[in-house]
Tab-separated table of N, CA, C and O in Angstrom:
chain	number	residue	atom	x	y	z
A	1	MET	N	46.084	-147.114	148.915
A	1	MET	CA	45.594	-147.327	147.520
A	1	MET	C	44.814	-148.566	147.408
A	1	MET	O	45.033	-149.633	148.072
A	2	GLY	N	43.703	-148.394	146.616
A	2	GLY	CA	42.722	-149.491	146.348
A	2	GLY	C	43.196	-150.427	145.376
A	2	GLY	O	44.293	-150.314	144.690
A	3	LYS	N	42.563	-151.621	145.321
A	3	LYS	CA	42.997	-152.657	144.290
A	3	LYS	C	42.603	-152.269	142.985
A	3	LYS	O	41.458	-151.740	142.818
A	4	ASN	N	43.362	-152.349	142.126
A	4	ASN	CA	43.176	-152.167	140.762
A	4	ASN	C	41.850	-152.915	140.088
A	4	ASN	O	41.857	-154.148	140.218
A	5	LYS	N	40.852	-152.150	139.659
A	5	LYS	CA	39.514	-152.674	139.360
A	5	LYS	C	39.666	-153.460	138.041
A	5	LYS	O	38.994	-154.505	137.831
A	6	HIS	N	40.472	-152.943	137.040
A	6	HIS	CA	40.473	-153.478	135.754
A	6	HIS	C	41.929	-153.787	135.354
A	6	HIS	O	42.947	-153.156	135.672
A	7	LYS	N	42.114	-155.021	134.738
A	7	LYS	CA	43.421	-155.391	134.361
A	7	LYS	C	43.635	-155.281	132.886
A	7	LYS	O	42.726	-155.173	132.199
A	8	VAL	N	44.943	-155.119	132.229
A	8	VAL	CA	45.138	-154.958	131.065
A	8	VAL	C	44.522	-156.058	130.129
A	8	VAL	O	43.900	-155.712	129.041
A	9	GLY	N	44.577	-157.220	130.602
A	9	GLY	CA	43.812	-158.341	129.795
A	9	GLY	C	42.312	-158.231	129.712
A	9	GLY	O	41.796	-158.938	128.755
A	10	ASP	N	41.714	-157.316	130.375
A	10	ASP	CA	40.321	-157.103	130.303
A	10	ASP	C	39.954	-156.317	129.067
A	10	ASP	O	38.745	-156.321	128.567
A	11	TYR	N	40.941	-155.494	128.552
A	11	TYR	CA	40.705	-154.701	127.309
A	11	TYR	C	40.871	-155.408	126.131
A	11	TYR	O	41.906	-155.762	125.625
A	12	ARG	N	39.653	-156.024	125.491
A	12	ARG	CA	39.707	-156.914	124.413
A	12	ARG	C	39.017	-156.403	123.201
A	12	ARG	O	39.357	-156.794	122.099
A	13	THR	N	38.125	-155.370	123.316
A	13	THR	CA	37.440	-154.980	122.095
A	13	THR	C	37.904	-153.665	121.510
A	13	THR	O	38.098	-152.558	122.318
A	14	PRO	N	38.148	-153.676	120.208
A	14	PRO	CA	38.705	-152.465	119.728
A	14	PRO	C	37.529	-151.431	119.532
A	14	PRO	O	36.473	-151.773	119.081
A	15	VAL	N	37.953	-150.162	119.855
A	15	VAL	CA	36.994	-149.073	119.727
A	15	VAL	C	37.668	-147.888	119.149
A	15	VAL	O	38.991	-147.905	119.264
A	16	ILE	N	36.957	-147.009	118.299
A	16	ILE	CA	37.427	-145.896	117.758
A	16	ILE	C	36.775	-144.657	118.086
A	16	ILE	O	35.334	-144.684	118.131
A	17	PHE	N	37.324	-143.734	118.603
A	17	PHE	CA	36.626	-142.457	118.964
A	17	PHE	C	36.760	-141.563	117.781
A	17	PHE	O	37.685	-141.413	117.170
A	18	TYR	N	35.684	-140.777	117.489
A	18	TYR	CA	35.500	-139.792	116.363
A	18	TYR	C	35.183	-138.474	116.924
A	18	TYR	O	34.335	-138.306	117.805
A	19	SER	N	35.746	-137.476	116.320
A	19	SER	CA	35.426	-135.969	116.695
A	19	SER	C	35.195	-135.285	115.434
A	19	SER	O	35.451	-135.689	114.354
A	20	LEU	N	34.519	-134.130	115.534
A	20	LEU	CA	34.243	-133.325	114.358
A	20	LEU	C	35.516	-132.916	113.804
A	20	LEU	O	36.472	-132.441	114.423
A	21	ALA	N	35.467	-132.893	112.398
A	21	ALA	CA	36.615	-132.352	111.706
A	21	ALA	C	37.016	-130.945	111.904
A	21	ALA	O	36.062	-130.255	112.109
A	22	ASP	N	38.242	-130.536	112.102
A	22	ASP	CA	38.562	-129.216	112.354
A	22	ASP	C	38.185	-128.114	111.352
A	22	ASP	O	37.640	-127.195	111.611
A	23	ASP	N	38.002	-128.607	110.231
A	23	ASP	CA	37.698	-127.694	109.137
A	23	ASP	C	36.181	-127.355	109.151
A	23	ASP	O	35.775	-126.370	108.517
A	24	GLY	N	35.466	-128.245	109.719
A	24	GLY	CA	33.950	-128.107	109.668
A	24	GLY	C	33.238	-128.074	108.463
A	24	GLY	O	32.037	-127.808	108.309
A	25	PHE	N	33.971	-128.484	107.319
A	25	PHE	CA	33.326	-128.417	105.990
A	25	PHE	C	32.875	-129.852	105.656
A	25	PHE	O	33.628	-130.873	105.910
A	26	SER	N	31.705	-129.950	105.121
A	26	SER	CA	31.051	-131.149	104.575
A	26	SER	C	30.359	-130.732	103.400
A	26	SER	O	29.710	-129.733	103.323
A	27	PRO	N	30.500	-131.498	102.266
A	27	PRO	CA	29.829	-131.204	100.962
A	27	PRO	C	28.236	-131.482	101.181
A	27	PRO	O	27.587	-130.859	100.378
A	28	GLU	N	27.777	-132.183	102.077
A	28	GLU	CA	26.415	-132.482	102.230
A	28	GLU	C	25.787	-131.348	103.245
A	28	GLU	O	26.448	-131.127	104.285
A	29	PRO	N	24.606	-130.848	102.976
A	29	PRO	CA	24.050	-129.919	103.938
A	29	PRO	C	23.570	-130.694	105.225
A	29	PRO	O	23.193	-131.870	105.119
A	30	ASN	N	23.640	-130.076	106.323
A	30	ASN	CA	23.343	-130.617	107.528
A	30	ASN	C	24.062	-131.700	107.993
A	30	ASN	O	23.539	-132.760	108.751
A	31	SER	N	25.186	-132.059	107.441
A	31	SER	CA	25.986	-133.286	107.873
A	31	SER	C	27.308	-132.867	108.396
A	31	SER	O	27.694	-131.758	108.225
A	32	GLU	N	27.810	-133.839	109.198
A	32	GLU	CA	29.028	-133.312	109.969
A	32	GLU	C	30.252	-134.093	109.560
A	32	GLU	O	30.073	-135.412	109.286
A	33	SER	N	31.341	-133.561	109.311
A	33	SER	CA	32.648	-134.343	108.866
A	33	SER	C	33.257	-134.746	110.153
A	33	SER	O	33.638	-133.976	111.057
A	34	LYS	N	33.543	-136.064	110.238
A	34	LYS	CA	34.153	-136.617	111.424
A	34	LYS	C	35.496	-137.174	111.131
A	34	LYS	O	35.717	-137.583	109.956
A	35	THR	N	36.361	-137.041	112.080
A	35	THR	CA	37.700	-137.583	112.011
A	35	THR	C	38.142	-138.555	113.029
A	35	THR	O	37.685	-138.303	114.289
A	36	GLU	N	38.893	-139.557	112.755
A	36	GLU	CA	39.259	-140.500	113.854
A	36	GLU	C	40.278	-139.756	114.800
A	36	GLU	O	41.225	-139.183	114.475
A	37	SER	N	39.968	-139.792	116.154
A	37	SER	CA	40.655	-139.238	117.076
A	37	SER	C	41.580	-140.074	117.936
A	37	SER	O	42.726	-139.844	118.320
A	38	PHE	N	41.125	-141.293	118.188
A	38	PHE	CA	41.848	-142.155	119.041
A	38	PHE	C	41.268	-143.756	118.699
A	38	PHE	O	40.068	-143.858	118.627
A	39	LYS	N	42.150	-144.620	118.877
A	39	LYS	CA	41.824	-145.983	118.666
A	39	LYS	C	42.501	-146.898	119.853
A	39	LYS	O	43.677	-146.612	119.975
A	40	CYS	N	41.738	-147.628	120.414
A	40	CYS	CA	42.300	-148.472	121.579
A	40	CYS	C	41.518	-149.782	121.871
A	40	CYS	O	40.490	-150.039	121.133
A	41	LEU	N	41.905	-150.650	122.648
A	41	LEU	CA	41.088	-151.674	123.142
A	41	LEU	C	40.346	-151.300	124.345
A	41	LEU	O	40.848	-150.405	125.251
A	42	ALA	N	39.063	-151.749	124.617
A	42	ALA	CA	38.363	-151.407	125.614
A	42	ALA	C	37.587	-152.667	126.318
A	42	ALA	O	37.509	-153.747	125.560
A	43	LEU	N	37.202	-152.513	127.535
A	43	LEU	CA	36.284	-153.435	128.142
A	43	LEU	C	34.915	-152.965	128.046
A	43	LEU	O	34.663	-151.884	128.369
A	44	CYS	N	34.104	-153.734	127.344
A	44	CYS	CA	32.691	-153.225	127.176
A	44	CYS	C	31.734	-154.155	127.983
A	44	CYS	O	31.865	-155.306	128.094
A	45	TYR	N	30.777	-153.440	128.594
A	45	TYR	CA	29.654	-154.215	129.272
A	45	TYR	C	28.493	-153.465	129.352
A	45	TYR	O	28.323	-152.189	129.000
A	46	SER	N	27.422	-154.192	129.864
A	46	SER	CA	26.035	-153.500	129.946
A	46	SER	C	26.090	-152.506	130.986
A	46	SER	O	26.749	-152.539	131.888
A	47	PRO	N	25.320	-151.420	130.787
A	47	PRO	CA	25.267	-150.270	131.575
A	47	PRO	C	24.847	-150.678	133.040
A	47	PRO	O	23.880	-151.531	133.208
A	48	SER	N	25.269	-150.081	134.042
A	48	SER	CA	24.884	-150.284	135.523
A	48	SER	C	23.658	-149.480	135.701
A	48	SER	O	23.183	-148.592	134.847
A	49	ALA	N	23.058	-149.558	136.874
A	49	ALA	CA	21.995	-148.775	137.159
A	49	ALA	C	22.194	-147.380	137.118
A	49	ALA	O	21.435	-146.496	136.802
A	50	LYS	N	23.349	-146.919	137.699
A	50	LYS	CA	23.719	-145.519	137.631
A	50	LYS	C	23.814	-145.005	136.192
A	50	LYS	O	23.509	-143.826	135.812
A	51	ASP	N	24.558	-145.849	135.337
A	51	ASP	CA	24.611	-145.477	133.990
A	51	ASP	C	23.197	-145.432	133.144
A	51	ASP	O	23.083	-144.514	132.344
A	52	TYR	N	22.233	-146.226	133.633
A	52	TYR	CA	20.906	-146.090	133.012
A	52	TYR	C	20.326	-144.723	133.485
A	52	TYR	O	19.584	-144.216	132.518
A	53	VAL	N	20.603	-144.313	134.577
A	53	VAL	CA	20.103	-142.785	134.991
A	53	VAL	C	20.614	-141.907	133.952
A	53	VAL	O	19.887	-140.854	133.544
A	54	ILE	N	21.897	-142.013	133.592
A	54	ILE	CA	22.433	-140.988	132.698
A	54	ILE	C	21.853	-141.080	131.275
A	54	ILE	O	21.491	-140.126	130.632
A	55	MET	N	21.568	-142.454	130.863
A	55	MET	CA	21.052	-142.707	129.670
A	55	MET	C	19.651	-142.105	129.519
A	55	MET	O	19.212	-141.555	128.563
A	56	ASN	N	18.873	-142.299	130.597
A	56	ASN	CA	17.503	-141.786	130.655
A	56	ASN	C	17.458	-140.178	130.599
A	56	ASN	O	16.605	-139.712	129.873
A	57	ALA	N	18.437	-139.541	131.111
A	57	ALA	CA	18.558	-138.128	131.142
A	57	ALA	C	18.760	-137.700	129.614
A	57	ALA	O	18.487	-136.554	129.331
A	58	HIS	N	19.289	-138.407	128.815
A	58	HIS	CA	19.673	-138.203	127.353
A	58	HIS	C	18.519	-138.814	126.464
A	58	HIS	O	18.773	-138.782	125.319
A	59	SER	N	17.433	-139.529	126.997
A	59	SER	CA	16.573	-140.048	126.292
A	59	SER	C	17.052	-141.043	125.251
A	59	SER	O	16.684	-141.194	124.188
A	60	VAL	N	18.066	-141.904	125.689
A	60	VAL	CA	18.551	-142.918	124.901
A	60	VAL	C	18.073	-144.255	125.411
A	60	VAL	O	17.893	-144.571	126.671
A	61	THR	N	17.590	-145.120	124.611
A	61	THR	CA	17.108	-146.517	124.934
A	61	THR	C	18.036	-147.509	124.834
A	61	THR	O	17.911	-148.583	125.435
A	62	GLU	N	19.193	-147.430	124.055
A	62	GLU	CA	20.210	-148.448	124.019
A	62	GLU	C	21.417	-147.819	124.481
A	62	GLU	O	21.789	-146.777	123.974
A	63	GLY	N	22.267	-148.543	125.320
A	63	GLY	CA	23.398	-148.039	125.823
A	63	GLY	C	24.559	-149.072	125.996
A	63	GLY	O	24.276	-150.196	125.880
A	64	MET	N	25.697	-148.599	126.205
A	64	MET	CA	26.923	-149.374	126.483
A	64	MET	C	27.817	-148.523	127.353
A	64	MET	O	27.891	-147.356	127.350
A	65	THR	N	28.529	-149.364	128.249
A	65	THR	CA	29.519	-148.701	128.993
A	65	THR	C	30.839	-149.355	128.645
A	65	THR	O	30.928	-150.617	128.404
A	66	ILE	N	31.865	-148.518	128.281
A	66	ILE	CA	33.137	-149.036	127.972
A	66	ILE	C	34.237	-148.462	129.048
A	66	ILE	O	34.015	-147.304	129.575
A	67	VAL	N	35.307	-149.145	129.240
A	67	VAL	CA	36.475	-148.759	130.041
A	67	VAL	C	37.644	-148.775	129.125
A	67	VAL	O	37.881	-149.889	128.536
A	68	ILE	N	38.343	-147.751	129.061
A	68	ILE	CA	39.555	-147.651	128.226
A	68	ILE	C	40.700	-147.343	129.280
A	68	ILE	O	40.497	-146.694	130.292
A	69	PRO	N	41.912	-147.698	128.885
A	69	PRO	CA	43.054	-147.274	129.645
A	69	PRO	C	43.252	-145.795	129.714
A	69	PRO	O	42.981	-145.149	128.761
A	70	ASP	N	43.659	-145.284	130.883
A	70	ASP	CA	43.932	-143.735	130.840
A	70	ASP	C	45.202	-143.513	130.336
A	70	ASP	O	46.271	-144.104	130.672
A	71	THR	N	45.292	-142.588	129.361
A	71	THR	CA	46.558	-142.323	128.627
A	71	THR	C	47.307	-141.199	129.345
A	71	THR	O	48.287	-140.552	128.723
A	72	ARG	N	46.824	-140.774	130.436
A	72	ARG	CA	47.337	-139.637	131.229
A	72	ARG	C	47.542	-138.445	130.417
A	72	ARG	O	48.573	-137.682	130.343
A	73	GLY	N	46.365	-137.926	129.772
A	73	GLY	CA	46.284	-136.806	129.002
A	73	GLY	C	46.676	-136.819	127.719
A	73	GLY	O	46.357	-135.894	126.900
A	74	GLU	N	47.160	-137.954	127.096
A	74	GLU	CA	47.320	-137.992	125.717
A	74	GLU	C	46.097	-137.986	124.874
A	74	GLU	O	45.971	-137.399	123.912
A	75	PHE	N	45.058	-138.695	125.389
A	75	PHE	CA	43.726	-138.580	124.825
A	75	PHE	C	42.639	-138.556	125.935
A	75	PHE	O	42.816	-139.387	126.876
A	76	VAL	N	41.819	-137.518	125.915
A	76	VAL	CA	40.828	-137.575	126.824
A	76	VAL	C	39.346	-137.292	126.137
A	76	VAL	O	39.181	-136.402	125.361
A	77	PRO	N	38.545	-138.478	126.297
A	77	PRO	CA	37.301	-138.486	125.534
A	77	PRO	C	36.326	-137.290	125.993
A	77	PRO	O	36.539	-136.879	127.195
A	78	ASP	N	35.457	-136.868	125.296
A	78	ASP	CA	34.457	-135.942	125.651
A	78	ASP	C	33.114	-136.042	125.053
A	78	ASP	O	32.956	-136.852	124.132
A	79	VAL	N	31.923	-135.354	125.530
A	79	VAL	CA	30.702	-135.672	125.087
A	79	VAL	C	30.471	-135.120	123.717
A	79	VAL	O	29.299	-135.340	123.180
A	80	SER	N	31.376	-134.498	123.139
A	80	SER	CA	31.164	-134.085	121.560
A	80	SER	C	31.486	-135.278	120.684
A	80	SER	O	31.185	-135.198	119.318
A	81	MET	N	32.131	-136.329	121.196
A	81	MET	CA	32.595	-137.415	120.337
A	81	MET	C	31.478	-138.555	120.119
A	81	MET	O	30.637	-138.612	120.913
A	82	THR	N	31.825	-139.327	119.132
A	82	THR	CA	30.870	-140.540	118.977
A	82	THR	C	32.054	-141.663	118.900
A	82	THR	O	33.243	-141.490	118.743
A	83	VAL	N	31.580	-142.970	119.037
A	83	VAL	CA	32.332	-144.054	119.199
A	83	VAL	C	31.978	-145.094	118.319
A	83	VAL	O	30.705	-145.349	118.160
A	84	LYS	N	32.646	-145.916	117.708
A	84	LYS	CA	32.413	-147.103	116.883
A	84	LYS	C	33.091	-148.272	117.629
A	84	LYS	O	34.253	-148.236	117.930
A	85	ILE	N	32.351	-149.142	117.999
A	85	ILE	CA	32.676	-150.383	118.660
A	85	ILE	C	32.980	-151.557	117.659
A	85	ILE	O	32.023	-151.818	116.890
A	86	GLU	N	34.076	-151.986	117.363
A	86	GLU	CA	34.456	-152.865	116.408
A	86	GLU	C	34.203	-154.331	116.760
A	86	GLU	O	35.079	-155.053	117.110
A	87	ASP	N	32.963	-154.617	116.703
A	87	ASP	CA	32.529	-155.904	117.134
A	87	ASP	C	31.122	-156.249	116.187
A	87	ASP	O	30.503	-155.366	115.870
A	88	TYR	N	31.163	-157.472	115.659
A	88	TYR	CA	30.118	-157.691	114.747
A	88	TYR	C	28.644	-157.441	115.168
A	88	TYR	O	27.857	-157.158	114.378
A	89	ARG	N	28.464	-157.535	116.456
A	89	ARG	CA	27.158	-157.263	117.053
A	89	ARG	C	26.781	-155.743	116.960
A	89	ARG	O	25.564	-155.457	117.112
A	90	PHE	N	27.753	-154.897	116.863
A	90	PHE	CA	27.506	-153.431	116.817
A	90	PHE	C	27.934	-152.852	115.315
A	90	PHE	O	28.264	-151.673	115.385
A	91	ARG	N	27.923	-153.591	114.363
A	91	ARG	CA	28.519	-153.133	113.077
A	91	ARG	C	27.937	-152.055	112.631
A	91	ARG	O	28.549	-151.105	112.054
A	92	ASN	N	26.436	-151.896	112.760
A	92	ASN	CA	25.772	-150.695	112.247
A	92	ASN	C	25.404	-149.779	113.266
A	92	ASN	O	24.448	-148.792	113.104
A	93	THR	N	26.216	-149.798	114.395
A	93	THR	CA	25.768	-148.801	115.549
A	93	THR	C	26.755	-147.749	115.728
A	93	THR	O	27.930	-148.159	115.867
A	94	GLU	N	26.356	-146.594	115.878
A	94	GLU	CA	27.156	-145.425	116.198
A	94	GLU	C	26.706	-144.982	117.627
A	94	GLU	O	25.582	-144.842	117.814
A	95	TRP	N	27.646	-144.716	118.402
A	95	TRP	CA	27.355	-144.352	119.813
A	95	TRP	C	27.850	-142.891	120.044
A	95	TRP	O	28.963	-142.435	119.827
A	96	ASN	N	26.981	-142.208	120.783
A	96	ASN	CA	27.383	-140.943	121.334
A	96	ASN	C	27.945	-141.083	122.736
A	96	ASN	O	27.563	-141.946	123.465
A	97	VAL	N	29.031	-140.369	123.087
A	97	VAL	CA	29.525	-140.217	124.418
A	97	VAL	C	28.603	-139.468	125.193
A	97	VAL	O	28.398	-138.227	124.952
A	98	LEU	N	28.146	-140.014	126.258
A	98	LEU	CA	27.061	-139.350	127.272
A	98	LEU	C	27.772	-138.822	128.422
A	98	LEU	O	27.428	-137.813	128.986
A	99	GLU	N	28.784	-139.532	129.063
A	99	GLU	CA	29.501	-139.173	130.270
A	99	GLU	C	30.944	-139.847	130.207
A	99	GLU	O	31.057	-140.987	129.708
A	100	VAL	N	31.744	-139.091	130.673
A	100	VAL	CA	33.124	-139.555	130.853
A	100	VAL	C	33.559	-139.466	132.380
A	100	VAL	O	33.431	-138.404	133.030
A	101	VAL	N	33.893	-140.753	132.884
A	101	VAL	CA	34.214	-140.752	134.352
A	101	VAL	C	35.680	-141.119	134.452
A	101	VAL	O	35.974	-142.442	134.362
A	102	PRO	N	36.611	-140.234	134.855
A	102	PRO	CA	37.999	-140.679	135.075
A	102	PRO	C	38.209	-141.481	136.399
A	102	PRO	O	37.388	-141.192	137.392
A	103	ASP	N	39.174	-142.303	136.419
A	103	ASP	CA	39.633	-142.900	137.679
A	103	ASP	C	40.459	-141.990	138.521
A	103	ASP	O	41.708	-141.869	138.194
A	104	LEU	N	39.902	-141.158	139.383
A	104	LEU	CA	40.644	-140.149	140.163
A	104	LEU	C	41.536	-140.634	141.252
A	104	LEU	O	42.446	-140.045	141.600
A	105	GLU	N	41.384	-141.882	141.718
A	105	GLU	CA	42.142	-142.537	142.702
A	105	GLU	C	43.466	-143.007	142.129
A	105	GLU	O	44.591	-142.604	142.743
A	106	GLU	N	43.505	-143.741	141.123
A	106	GLU	CA	44.694	-144.369	140.653
A	106	GLU	C	45.223	-143.974	139.089
A	106	GLU	O	46.129	-144.360	138.527
A	107	ASN	N	44.312	-143.217	138.417
A	107	ASN	CA	44.635	-142.761	137.168
A	107	ASN	C	44.880	-144.007	136.153
A	107	ASN	O	45.699	-143.880	135.306
A	108	LYS	N	44.110	-145.006	136.356
A	108	LYS	CA	44.362	-146.276	135.471
A	108	LYS	C	43.583	-146.492	134.326
A	108	LYS	O	43.811	-147.091	133.380
A	109	TYR	N	42.320	-145.851	134.499
A	109	TYR	CA	41.231	-146.150	133.326
A	109	TYR	C	40.219	-144.996	133.294
A	109	TYR	O	40.291	-144.140	134.253
A	110	ILE	N	39.417	-144.943	132.286
A	110	ILE	CA	38.505	-143.983	132.061
A	110	ILE	C	37.316	-144.683	131.605
A	110	ILE	O	37.180	-145.450	130.704
A	111	LYS	N	36.034	-144.492	132.463
A	111	LYS	CA	34.834	-145.061	132.094
A	111	LYS	C	34.008	-144.169	131.235
A	111	LYS	O	34.026	-142.872	131.449
A	112	VAL	N	33.496	-144.810	130.137
A	112	VAL	CA	32.718	-143.857	129.193
A	112	VAL	C	31.397	-144.497	128.878
A	112	VAL	O	31.213	-145.582	128.547
A	113	VAL	N	30.369	-143.826	129.280
A	113	VAL	CA	28.838	-144.190	129.056
A	113	VAL	C	28.510	-143.749	127.795
A	113	VAL	O	28.700	-142.595	127.391
A	114	LEU	N	28.066	-144.708	126.899
A	114	LEU	CA	27.663	-144.455	125.457
A	114	LEU	C	26.065	-144.653	125.319
A	114	LEU	O	25.451	-145.505	125.981
A	115	GLY	N	25.526	-143.895	124.463
A	115	GLY	CA	24.131	-144.136	123.969
A	115	GLY	C	24.073	-144.152	122.569
A	115	GLY	O	24.766	-143.620	121.785
A	116	ALA	N	23.371	-145.127	121.886
A	116	ALA	CA	23.242	-145.309	120.496
A	116	ALA	C	22.446	-144.075	119.835
A	116	ALA	O	21.680	-143.533	120.285
A	117	VAL	N	23.021	-143.804	118.740
A	117	VAL	CA	22.669	-142.740	117.824
A	117	VAL	C	21.490	-143.154	117.095
A	117	VAL	O	21.480	-144.244	116.334
A	118	GLY	N	20.334	-142.501	117.169
A	118	GLY	CA	18.980	-142.781	116.610
A	118	GLY	C	18.980	-143.481	115.361
A	118	GLY	O	18.316	-144.035	114.714
């Protein structure tokens, strides 16, 4: 077994994952109704070179990488979701989930690559 990459104390920034509401109804034309799916603490950091490749494939100019604890199936993020990082520096930024990378060795965390919504 490898050494654990992230410790519980590393998760300090609150994040909220949103998904499309099940009813699919919104009073505004061409708008999407979103519902809160999951809230947790995350480790947030600037994207790596590999993450920038993913961002470029999605034509995203601003990105963020977050790591969240693995809930062992209780919550699994996917690319249809958006994320709100609860930090004053990102107060007005909504992020699309671009890629989800699970920790297949130890099932301790999930890395999520985010791109800012236009």
